[in-house]
Structures are given as C-alpha cells and as structure tokens.
Short mmCIF file of C-alpha atoms and ligand atoms in Angstrom, two decimals:
data_model
loop_
_atom_site.label_atom_id
_atom_site.label_comp_id
_atom_site.label_asym_id
_atom_site.label_seq_id
_atom_site.Cartn_x
_atom_site.Cartn_y
_atom_site.Cartn_z
CA UNK A 1 -90.63 -94.52 -83.95
CA UNK A 2 -93.31 -97.43 -84.27
CA UNK A 3 -96.64 -95.75 -85.87
CA UNK A 4 -99.57 -95.85 -83.45
CA UNK A 5 -102.28 -98.83 -84.12
CA UNK A 6 -105.46 -97.53 -86.15
CA UNK A 7 -108.11 -99.42 -84.48
CA UNK A 8 -110.88 -100.32 -86.98
CA UNK A 9 -111.85 -103.71 -85.38
CA UNK A 10 -114.86 -102.08 -83.94
CA UNK A 11 -116.67 -98.92 -82.71
CA UNK A 12 -116.75 -100.44 -79.21
CA UNK A 13 -113.33 -99.53 -78.92
CA UNK A 14 -113.88 -95.60 -78.58
CA UNK A 15 -112.96 -94.16 -75.25
CA UNK A 16 -114.73 -91.47 -73.23
CA UNK A 17 -113.42 -87.79 -74.08
CA UNK A 18 -113.02 -85.42 -71.51
CA UNK A 19 -116.58 -83.96 -71.61
CA UNK A 20 -117.77 -87.50 -70.69
CA UNK A 21 -114.91 -87.97 -68.03
CA UNK A 22 -115.88 -84.98 -66.44
CA UNK A 23 -119.50 -85.71 -66.31
CA UNK A 24 -118.58 -89.25 -64.85
CA UNK A 25 -116.49 -87.67 -62.16
CA UNK A 26 -119.45 -85.39 -61.35
CA UNK A 27 -122.28 -87.91 -61.43
CA UNK A 28 -124.79 -88.04 -58.84
CA UNK A 29 -125.26 -91.51 -57.78
CA UNK A 30 -127.31 -93.92 -55.68
CA UNK A 31 -128.01 -97.63 -55.16
CA UNK A 32 -129.50 -98.65 -58.48
CA UNK A 33 -130.54 -101.94 -57.37
CA UNK A 34 -132.83 -100.01 -54.92
CA UNK A 35 -133.87 -97.72 -58.04
CA UNK A 36 -131.84 -94.70 -56.13
CA UNK A 37 -129.46 -93.66 -58.59
CA UNK A 38 -130.74 -90.28 -60.20
CA UNK A 39 -128.20 -90.24 -62.96
CA UNK A 40 -129.42 -93.84 -64.14
CA UNK A 41 -133.18 -92.91 -63.51
CA UNK A 42 -132.65 -89.73 -65.64
CA UNK A 43 -130.87 -92.01 -68.61
CA UNK A 44 -133.75 -94.64 -68.53
CA UNK A 45 -136.22 -91.69 -68.83
CA UNK A 46 -134.28 -90.41 -71.83
CA UNK A 47 -133.90 -93.43 -73.42
CA UNK A 48 -137.68 -94.56 -73.15
CA UNK A 49 -138.32 -91.30 -74.75
CA UNK A 50 -135.86 -91.43 -77.64
CA UNK A 51 -136.83 -94.91 -78.41
CA UNK A 52 -140.60 -93.92 -78.18
CA UNK A 53 -140.96 -96.57 -75.39
CA UNK A 54 -142.97 -96.51 -72.21
CA UNK A 55 -139.78 -97.26 -69.95
CA UNK A 56 -135.92 -98.32 -70.14
CA UNK A 57 -133.58 -100.25 -68.42
CA UNK A 58 -129.80 -99.51 -67.98
CA UNK A 59 -127.98 -102.86 -68.83
CA UNK A 60 -124.36 -103.75 -68.62
CA UNK A 61 -124.29 -104.86 -72.20
CA UNK A 62 -125.92 -105.40 -75.59
CA UNK A 63 -125.69 -108.91 -74.96
CA UNK A 64 -127.45 -108.88 -71.64
CA UNK A 65 -130.07 -106.77 -73.13
CA UNK A 66 -131.03 -108.96 -75.69
CA UNK A 67 -130.84 -112.10 -73.40
CA UNK A 68 -132.86 -110.44 -70.77
CA UNK A 69 -135.57 -109.53 -73.54
CA UNK A 70 -135.48 -113.14 -75.07
CA UNK A 71 -136.08 -114.56 -71.54
CA UNK A 72 -138.88 -112.04 -70.74
CA UNK A 73 -140.74 -112.34 -73.91
CA UNK A 74 -140.53 -116.17 -74.30
CA UNK A 75 -141.12 -119.39 -72.50
CA UNK A 76 -138.37 -122.36 -72.25
CA UNK A 77 -138.70 -124.67 -74.89
CA UNK A 78 -139.98 -122.36 -77.62
CA UNK A 79 -138.19 -121.06 -80.57
CA UNK A 80 -136.98 -117.73 -81.48
CA UNK A 81 -137.23 -116.86 -85.15
CA UNK A 82 -134.04 -114.70 -86.03
CA UNK A 83 -131.71 -113.97 -88.92
CA UNK A 84 -129.08 -116.77 -89.99
CA UNK A 85 -126.24 -114.19 -89.36
CA UNK A 86 -127.76 -112.29 -86.45
CA UNK A 87 -125.98 -111.42 -83.28
CA UNK A 88 -128.45 -113.10 -81.31
CA UNK A 89 -127.65 -116.44 -82.93
CA UNK A 90 -124.09 -116.15 -84.08
CA UNK A 91 -122.34 -114.17 -81.26
CA UNK A 92 -123.80 -114.81 -78.00
CA UNK A 93 -122.48 -118.02 -77.29
CA UNK A 94 -125.76 -119.79 -77.33
CA UNK A 95 -126.97 -118.03 -74.30
CA UNK A 96 -130.70 -118.32 -75.60
CA UNK A 97 -130.30 -121.99 -75.04
CA UNK A 98 -128.14 -121.81 -71.89
CA UNK A 99 -129.61 -119.20 -69.93
CA UNK A 100 -133.45 -119.50 -71.46
CA UNK A 101 -133.92 -122.79 -72.59
CA UNK A 102 -134.73 -121.35 -75.94
CA UNK A 103 -134.02 -122.80 -79.63
CA UNK A 104 -132.89 -120.56 -82.59
CA UNK A 105 -134.88 -120.76 -85.78
CA UNK A 106 -132.54 -119.01 -88.21
CA UNK A 107 -133.64 -117.65 -91.45
CA UNK A 108 -131.41 -116.26 -94.13
CA UNK A 109 -133.15 -112.98 -94.89
CA UNK A 110 -132.80 -110.37 -97.17
CA UNK A 111 -130.01 -107.54 -96.54
CA UNK A 112 -129.66 -109.23 -93.18
CA UNK A 113 -133.12 -109.04 -92.17
CA UNK A 114 -136.16 -111.72 -92.41
CA UNK A 115 -138.72 -110.59 -94.62
CA UNK A 116 -142.51 -110.54 -93.01
CA UNK A 117 -143.10 -113.46 -95.59
CA UNK A 118 -140.40 -115.38 -94.29
CA UNK A 119 -141.37 -114.69 -90.60
CA UNK A 120 -144.77 -116.20 -91.45
CA UNK A 121 -143.42 -119.10 -93.26
CA UNK A 122 -140.80 -119.76 -90.17
CA UNK A 123 -144.10 -119.68 -87.39
CA UNK A 124 -144.22 -123.13 -86.13
CA UNK A 125 -147.56 -124.91 -86.89
CA UNK A 126 -149.91 -125.85 -83.83
CA UNK A 127 -149.07 -129.63 -83.88
CA UNK A 128 -148.27 -131.69 -81.21
CA UNK A 129 -144.65 -132.72 -82.60
CA UNK A 130 -143.51 -128.94 -82.97
CA UNK A 131 -142.00 -126.83 -80.30
CA UNK A 132 -144.10 -123.34 -80.37
CA UNK A 133 -142.96 -119.82 -81.50
CA UNK A 134 -141.91 -117.82 -78.72
CA UNK A 135 -140.50 -114.62 -80.23
CA UNK A 136 -139.22 -112.76 -83.39
CA UNK A 137 -135.99 -110.88 -83.60
CA UNK A 138 -134.83 -108.19 -85.90
CA UNK A 139 -131.51 -106.29 -85.98
CA UNK A 140 -130.88 -102.85 -87.08
CA UNK A 141 -128.36 -102.22 -88.38
CA UNK A 142 -127.54 -106.04 -89.67
CA UNK A 143 -123.97 -105.95 -88.50
CA UNK A 144 -123.09 -109.48 -90.42
CA UNK A 145 -124.45 -108.04 -93.26
CA UNK A 146 -122.04 -105.06 -93.48
CA UNK A 147 -124.21 -102.87 -91.54
CA UNK A 148 -127.04 -102.57 -93.67
CA UNK A 149 -129.67 -100.09 -92.69
CA UNK A 150 -133.30 -101.85 -91.95
CA UNK A 151 -135.89 -99.28 -93.25
CA UNK A 152 -138.94 -98.75 -91.27
CA UNK A 153 -141.62 -100.09 -93.58
CA UNK A 154 -140.29 -103.97 -93.86
CA UNK A 155 -139.98 -104.08 -90.57
CA UNK A 156 -143.15 -102.48 -89.49
CA UNK A 157 -144.70 -105.42 -92.03
CA UNK A 158 -142.99 -107.92 -89.61
CA UNK A 159 -144.39 -106.47 -86.68
CA UNK A 160 -147.76 -106.77 -88.21
CA UNK A 161 -147.19 -110.53 -88.94
CA UNK A 162 -146.14 -110.84 -85.10
CA UNK A 163 -149.34 -109.04 -84.07
CA UNK A 164 -151.66 -111.27 -86.07
CA UNK A 165 -150.02 -114.48 -84.40
CA UNK A 166 -149.67 -112.92 -81.24
CA UNK A 167 -146.09 -113.31 -81.13
CA UNK A 168 -143.81 -110.73 -79.48
CA UNK A 169 -141.03 -108.88 -81.34
CA UNK A 170 -137.45 -107.78 -80.12
CA UNK A 171 -135.25 -105.33 -81.89
CA UNK A 172 -131.41 -105.91 -81.45
CA UNK A 173 -130.73 -102.45 -82.06
CA UNK A 174 -127.06 -102.11 -80.95
CA UNK A 175 -126.53 -99.79 -83.74
CA UNK A 176 -130.13 -98.59 -84.45
CA UNK A 177 -128.50 -94.88 -84.24
CA UNK A 178 -126.65 -95.42 -87.01
CA UNK A 179 -129.79 -96.85 -88.98
CA UNK A 180 -131.59 -93.53 -87.78
CA UNK A 181 -128.58 -91.16 -88.88
CA UNK A 182 -128.31 -93.06 -92.35
CA UNK A 183 -132.13 -92.52 -93.03
CA UNK A 184 -132.57 -89.09 -91.62
CA UNK A 185 -135.33 -90.25 -89.25
CA UNK A 186 -135.79 -90.12 -85.56
CA UNK A 187 -134.69 -93.27 -83.66
CA UNK A 188 -138.11 -93.86 -82.53
CA UNK A 189 -139.34 -94.21 -86.28
CA UNK A 190 -137.52 -97.44 -86.18
CA UNK A 191 -137.99 -98.77 -82.54
CA UNK A 192 -141.45 -97.57 -81.40
CA UNK A 193 -143.28 -100.50 -83.04
CA UNK A 194 -141.46 -103.30 -81.52
CA UNK A 195 -142.49 -104.84 -78.07
CA UNK A 196 -138.80 -104.45 -76.87
CA UNK A 197 -135.61 -102.78 -78.22
CA UNK A 198 -132.03 -102.87 -77.22
CA UNK A 199 -129.52 -100.11 -78.14
CA UNK A 200 -125.80 -99.69 -77.17
CA UNK A 201 -124.37 -96.74 -75.97
CA UNK A 202 -120.93 -98.04 -75.85
CA UNK A 203 -120.24 -98.36 -79.85
CA UNK A 204 -120.50 -95.41 -82.08
CA UNK A 205 -122.23 -93.36 -79.42
CA UNK A 206 -118.92 -93.47 -77.37
CA UNK A 207 -119.81 -94.31 -73.91
CA UNK A 208 -117.72 -96.60 -72.29
CA UNK A 209 -119.79 -99.03 -71.36
CA UNK A 210 -123.69 -99.98 -71.29
CA UNK A 211 -126.85 -100.62 -73.47
CA UNK A 212 -130.47 -99.45 -72.99
CA UNK A 213 -133.50 -102.05 -73.19
CA UNK A 214 -136.54 -100.28 -73.69
CA UNK A 215 -140.22 -101.37 -73.88
CA UNK A 216 -143.71 -101.50 -71.95
CA UNK A 217 -143.44 -100.52 -68.26
CA UNK A 218 -144.67 -104.18 -67.42
CA UNK A 219 -141.96 -105.61 -69.74
CA UNK A 220 -139.40 -103.07 -67.96
CA UNK A 221 -140.41 -104.42 -64.44
CA UNK A 222 -139.95 -108.16 -65.40
CA UNK A 223 -136.60 -106.94 -67.28
CA UNK A 224 -135.32 -105.49 -64.28
CA UNK A 225 -136.08 -108.91 -62.30
CA UNK A 226 -134.18 -110.91 -64.68
CA UNK A 227 -131.34 -108.17 -64.88
CA UNK A 228 -130.77 -108.98 -61.33
CA UNK A 229 -131.01 -112.91 -62.08
CA UNK A 230 -128.50 -112.58 -64.68
CA UNK A 231 -126.05 -110.90 -62.22
CA UNK A 232 -126.40 -107.48 -63.88
CA UNK A 233 -127.86 -105.48 -61.10
CA UNK A 234 -125.19 -102.67 -60.57
CA UNK A 235 -124.73 -100.38 -57.42
CA UNK A 236 -123.64 -96.87 -57.89
CA UNK A 237 -123.69 -97.18 -61.62
CA UNK A 238 -124.77 -93.23 -62.44
CA UNK A 239 -120.83 -93.09 -62.96
CA UNK A 240 -121.49 -94.92 -66.39
CA UNK A 241 -125.14 -93.48 -66.68
CA UNK A 242 -123.50 -90.06 -66.99
CA UNK A 243 -121.55 -90.74 -69.90
CA UNK A 244 -124.73 -92.75 -71.53
CA UNK A 245 -126.34 -89.40 -71.11
CA UNK A 246 -123.75 -87.64 -72.98
CA UNK A 247 -124.04 -90.04 -75.71
CA UNK A 248 -127.84 -89.84 -76.06
CA UNK A 249 -127.57 -85.86 -75.97
CA UNK A 250 -124.93 -86.30 -79.29
CA UNK A 251 -127.41 -88.66 -80.58
CA UNK A 252 -127.58 -89.96 -84.20
CA UNK A 253 -126.63 -87.02 -86.09
CA UNK A 254 -122.88 -87.13 -84.49
CA UNK A 255 -122.39 -90.73 -86.35
CA UNK A 256 -122.75 -89.32 -89.97
CA UNK A 257 -118.90 -88.70 -89.93
CA UNK A 258 -118.16 -92.29 -89.44
CA UNK A 259 -120.35 -93.16 -92.18
CA UNK A 260 -118.64 -90.76 -94.48
CA UNK A 261 -115.32 -92.44 -93.24
CA UNK A 262 -116.53 -95.60 -94.06
CA UNK A 263 -117.69 -94.78 -97.46
CA UNK A 264 -114.04 -93.19 -98.04
CA UNK A 265 -112.64 -96.56 -97.14
CA UNK A 266 -114.80 -98.70 -99.02
CA UNK A 267 -113.95 -96.61 -102.14
CA UNK A 268 -110.42 -97.11 -101.38
CA UNK A 269 -110.51 -100.76 -100.71
CA UNK A 270 -112.82 -101.23 -104.11
CA UNK A 271 -109.60 -100.10 -105.94
CA UNK A 272 -107.19 -102.55 -104.22
CA UNK A 273 -106.39 -105.99 -105.90
CA UNK A 274 -107.38 -109.08 -104.02
CA UNK A 275 -110.27 -107.51 -102.39
CA UNK A 276 -114.04 -107.19 -103.35
CA UNK A 277 -116.39 -104.72 -102.13
CA UNK A 278 -119.26 -102.70 -103.44
CA UNK A 279 -118.99 -99.34 -101.81
CA UNK A 280 -122.46 -98.61 -102.62
CA UNK A 281 -123.50 -101.17 -100.20
CA UNK A 282 -121.61 -99.58 -97.49
CA UNK A 283 -124.34 -97.72 -95.72
CA UNK A 284 -123.23 -97.13 -92.21
CA UNK A 285 -119.84 -97.36 -90.63
CA UNK A 286 -119.17 -100.97 -91.09
CA UNK A 287 -116.85 -102.12 -93.98
CA UNK A 288 -116.90 -105.69 -95.07
CA UNK A 289 -114.65 -106.78 -97.85
CA UNK A 290 -114.24 -110.11 -99.71
CA UNK A 291 -110.40 -111.48 -99.57
CA UNK A 292 -109.84 -113.64 -102.47
CA UNK A 293 -107.75 -116.66 -101.82
CA UNK A 294 -107.62 -120.25 -100.93
CA UNK A 295 -107.43 -121.58 -96.99
CA UNK A 296 -108.02 -118.61 -94.78
CA UNK A 297 -107.02 -115.46 -96.53
CA UNK A 298 -109.02 -113.12 -94.43
CA UNK A 299 -107.11 -114.26 -91.22
CA UNK A 300 -103.64 -113.70 -93.23
CA UNK A 301 -104.68 -110.51 -94.05
CA UNK A 302 -105.83 -109.45 -90.70
CA UNK A 303 -102.37 -110.60 -89.20
CA UNK A 304 -100.39 -108.77 -91.92
CA UNK A 305 -102.41 -105.47 -91.60
CA UNK A 306 -101.92 -105.73 -87.65
CA UNK A 307 -98.08 -105.99 -88.40
CA UNK A 308 -98.62 -102.55 -90.21
CA UNK A 309 -100.54 -101.29 -87.39
CA UNK A 310 -104.11 -101.44 -88.82
CA UNK A 311 -106.46 -103.48 -86.85
CA UNK A 312 -109.27 -105.12 -88.31
CA UNK A 313 -111.21 -108.45 -87.52
CA UNK A 314 -112.12 -111.38 -89.94
CA UNK A 315 -116.13 -112.29 -90.18
CA UNK A 316 -115.23 -115.51 -91.60
CA UNK A 317 -112.34 -116.98 -94.05
CA UNK A 318 -112.99 -114.60 -96.82
CA UNK A 319 -114.33 -111.97 -95.31
CA UNK A 320 -112.58 -108.86 -93.28
CA UNK A 321 -114.44 -106.18 -91.38
CA UNK A 322 -113.63 -102.65 -90.52
CA UNK A 323 -115.38 -100.25 -88.46
CA UNK A 324 -115.08 -96.42 -88.17
CA UNK A 325 -115.65 -94.35 -85.16
CA UNK A 326 -115.31 -90.97 -83.56
CA UNK A 327 -111.75 -92.07 -82.43
CA UNK A 328 -110.48 -92.28 -85.80
CA UNK A 329 -109.48 -89.08 -87.41
CA UNK A 330 -109.91 -88.23 -91.05
CA UNK A 331 -106.07 -87.90 -90.90
CA UNK A 332 -105.74 -91.53 -89.45
CA UNK A 333 -108.22 -92.63 -92.26
CA UNK A 334 -105.71 -91.54 -94.81
CA UNK A 335 -103.08 -93.35 -93.11
CA UNK A 336 -104.84 -96.40 -92.63
CA UNK A 337 -106.07 -96.66 -96.38
CA UNK A 338 -102.16 -96.00 -97.39
CA UNK A 339 -100.88 -98.72 -94.86
CA UNK A 340 -103.79 -100.77 -96.27
CA UNK A 341 -102.69 -100.31 -99.88
CA UNK A 342 -98.92 -101.21 -98.91
CA UNK A 343 -100.08 -104.47 -97.06
CA UNK A 344 -102.05 -105.47 -100.17
CA UNK A 345 -99.98 -104.71 -102.91
C1 PLP B 401 -125.67 -106.21 -83.45
C2 PLP B 401 -125.13 -106.42 -82.15
N1 PLP B 401 -125.87 -106.66 -81.11
C3 PLP B 401 -125.42 -106.91 -79.93
C4 PLP B 401 -124.10 -106.69 -79.70
C5 PLP B 401 -123.71 -107.00 -78.22
O1 PLP B 401 -123.18 -106.03 -77.68
P1 PLP B 401 -122.06 -106.18 -76.48
O2 PLP B 401 -120.94 -106.33 -76.94
O3 PLP B 401 -122.18 -104.81 -75.59
O4 PLP B 401 -122.44 -107.29 -75.57
C6 PLP B 401 -123.52 -106.63 -80.60
C7 PLP B 401 -121.93 -106.34 -80.33
O5 PLP B 401 -121.08 -106.12 -81.01
C8 PLP B 401 -123.70 -106.08 -81.99
O6 PLP B 401 -123.02 -106.06 -82.90
#
C-alpha cells in the first residue's frame, strides 16, 4: 500500500477538525455586506480585542487584507517601504502596483525586518523628482527569513520613525500568533502599536479560510469599502467566521507543539548530508534548509521527496522550506524525518 503523503508545504493545508465543522454547521448567519452576520460581527469584535486595535474586518485571504491596507493607507504614485523578501513584495503578484498604483521600495533588513534606521534612510526626501513615501510595512513572523520572530522593541522603534515622519505602518502578521507564542507574549504586544495589522486564521490557527484586518474605526470603515471594491464582500459568511472564532479561542498557545516539531525536524536535517541548517535559527513553525549543488538542487530534492510522499516547497534554487502544523502528528513527523533521510542518503 502506498504511504500517505506527509504535507509540510505550508500551514495553510490544515483542515478544519470536527469541533470547527460543527460550529460551521450551527453558525448563525446574515448578509455580511449589510453588516448583518452576527457570527462575523462577533469574530470582528474578538479580533479587534486580541490585536489591541479599535476595529476589525473579516477578509477572504491574507493577500487581500494586506492589499486593502496598502490601498487605504497610501495614495497612488507613492512608495511602500518593505523588506526585500517580504510577502507583500515577492508573493502578491505585484498587486500593490496593479491594484493601487503603489511602488515598492524594498530594503534588505535584519532577520527579515527593516530596522528603524533602515526605514528612516529609505524614506524619500522631499524633492521635486522623487515619489513620496506612502506607507511602511513589516512582517511578523518573517516568512522568507525562515519564520523568524520580530521582537516588540525594534518594531516599536520603526513605529516611532513612522510617527515622526507622519507615515502609516502596516504589519503583515500572517503568522503573528506564532511570534506571540514563541515570545510568550500577548498578540496585542506585537500589534497594538501599528496603524493596521493583518493576521491569518487559515494558517497555523487551522481555520479553512479567512484573515482579519485590524486598525482604527476610521481605517476599518474605509477598508470595508475597499474590500467591496476588490470583490471581497461575502454574504452569509458566518459559516467561515464560526471556524475563525474557534481558531482565535485556541489562540497562540496552541501553536507551540508546531514549533517543537519544527525544531525536531531542523535538528534531524542538520545531520543529513547536502543540507545546511542551523536549528537555533528555527524559532517558529518554518524550517528552511540550504540545499547544496549546482543548477536547481532545491527543486530536484522537492521532486524526490514528493516521490517518497513528503511534500515541501522551494524558496529558491538552493533553499527548501518545510512548515509544521496541527495536522502533522508527532508520529507522522518521525516518519517524515525517516523518509527525508532515506531520500537524502
Ligand atoms: C507572511 C504572509 N503574509 C501573507 C500571506 C498571504 O495569505 P493568503 O495566502 O491567505 O493570501 C502569506 C501566505 O502564505 C504569508 O506567508
């Protein structure tokens, strides 16, 4: 019999469990474009509370949440200061340019995050031939940097630079619950000082779909309009919000086992020939290993792993990414490590 694939491509592959499905079946619903879905309204209130922001909006995806934020916070023709490997720059199909007329100003940061000094240096001077800076973005955890955790202090320093220059700050907190879990702090410690934050319900938190965009009441009122503009106004979507409420109830602490699994995987990979990884640098649920060789060794390895029913993705030609999540048991992780070892050997 063929072994079941162990899916470590992303934490987005998690499937709603029985408790979530029951809540979805029983959800009270209404037309959310009219603001009449009681379950969505409860989820938005809860997301605002958890993030330490005034208000929140349920959006279909993290990408839409980020792109709504940029659209609301910056005017067309202005620049978006973002990290050089960030999701908004690399993995959103140039949406900031296509949907909002914005231009990225990428900065190679430290641990996947631009420092306050780097942000300050990247702000456009007030000269007639330069586009103005419109908004600054951060990402926590920093996905491409291997899920590294952004500490509150350096991020607050960036917020302070933004405040001094009258610039809004958006946080792509797709996995900010992982960051909070790793640091043992409340999510709001990482999110309350930004102008807007997006966090995903559909990654490690295990909901089938949806993200939350949080900010001031005024920001969210405008974001609601832009969500409609981008085609994200959904109707009886309390069915999804019910799953989101359970994801929030489980919260950051529920992610710690994923972090432990990631560490275990990283320690095993560090012993394997042809792979380079420092397990100390694995802080959350993302494990990025260097793959030695010429050409495109990362893709070749991903293909060979898939043939052994371990699914991973490449980040580039020499880097492979594994993501741990609630649907990979400790036993399955042991099996995945054995299969990877056999392939690499
Ligand atoms: C850091 C980060 N931000 C945003 C997103 C976008 O989320 P979605 O896939 O829901 O559009 C992702 C997706 O993987 C992500 O890793």
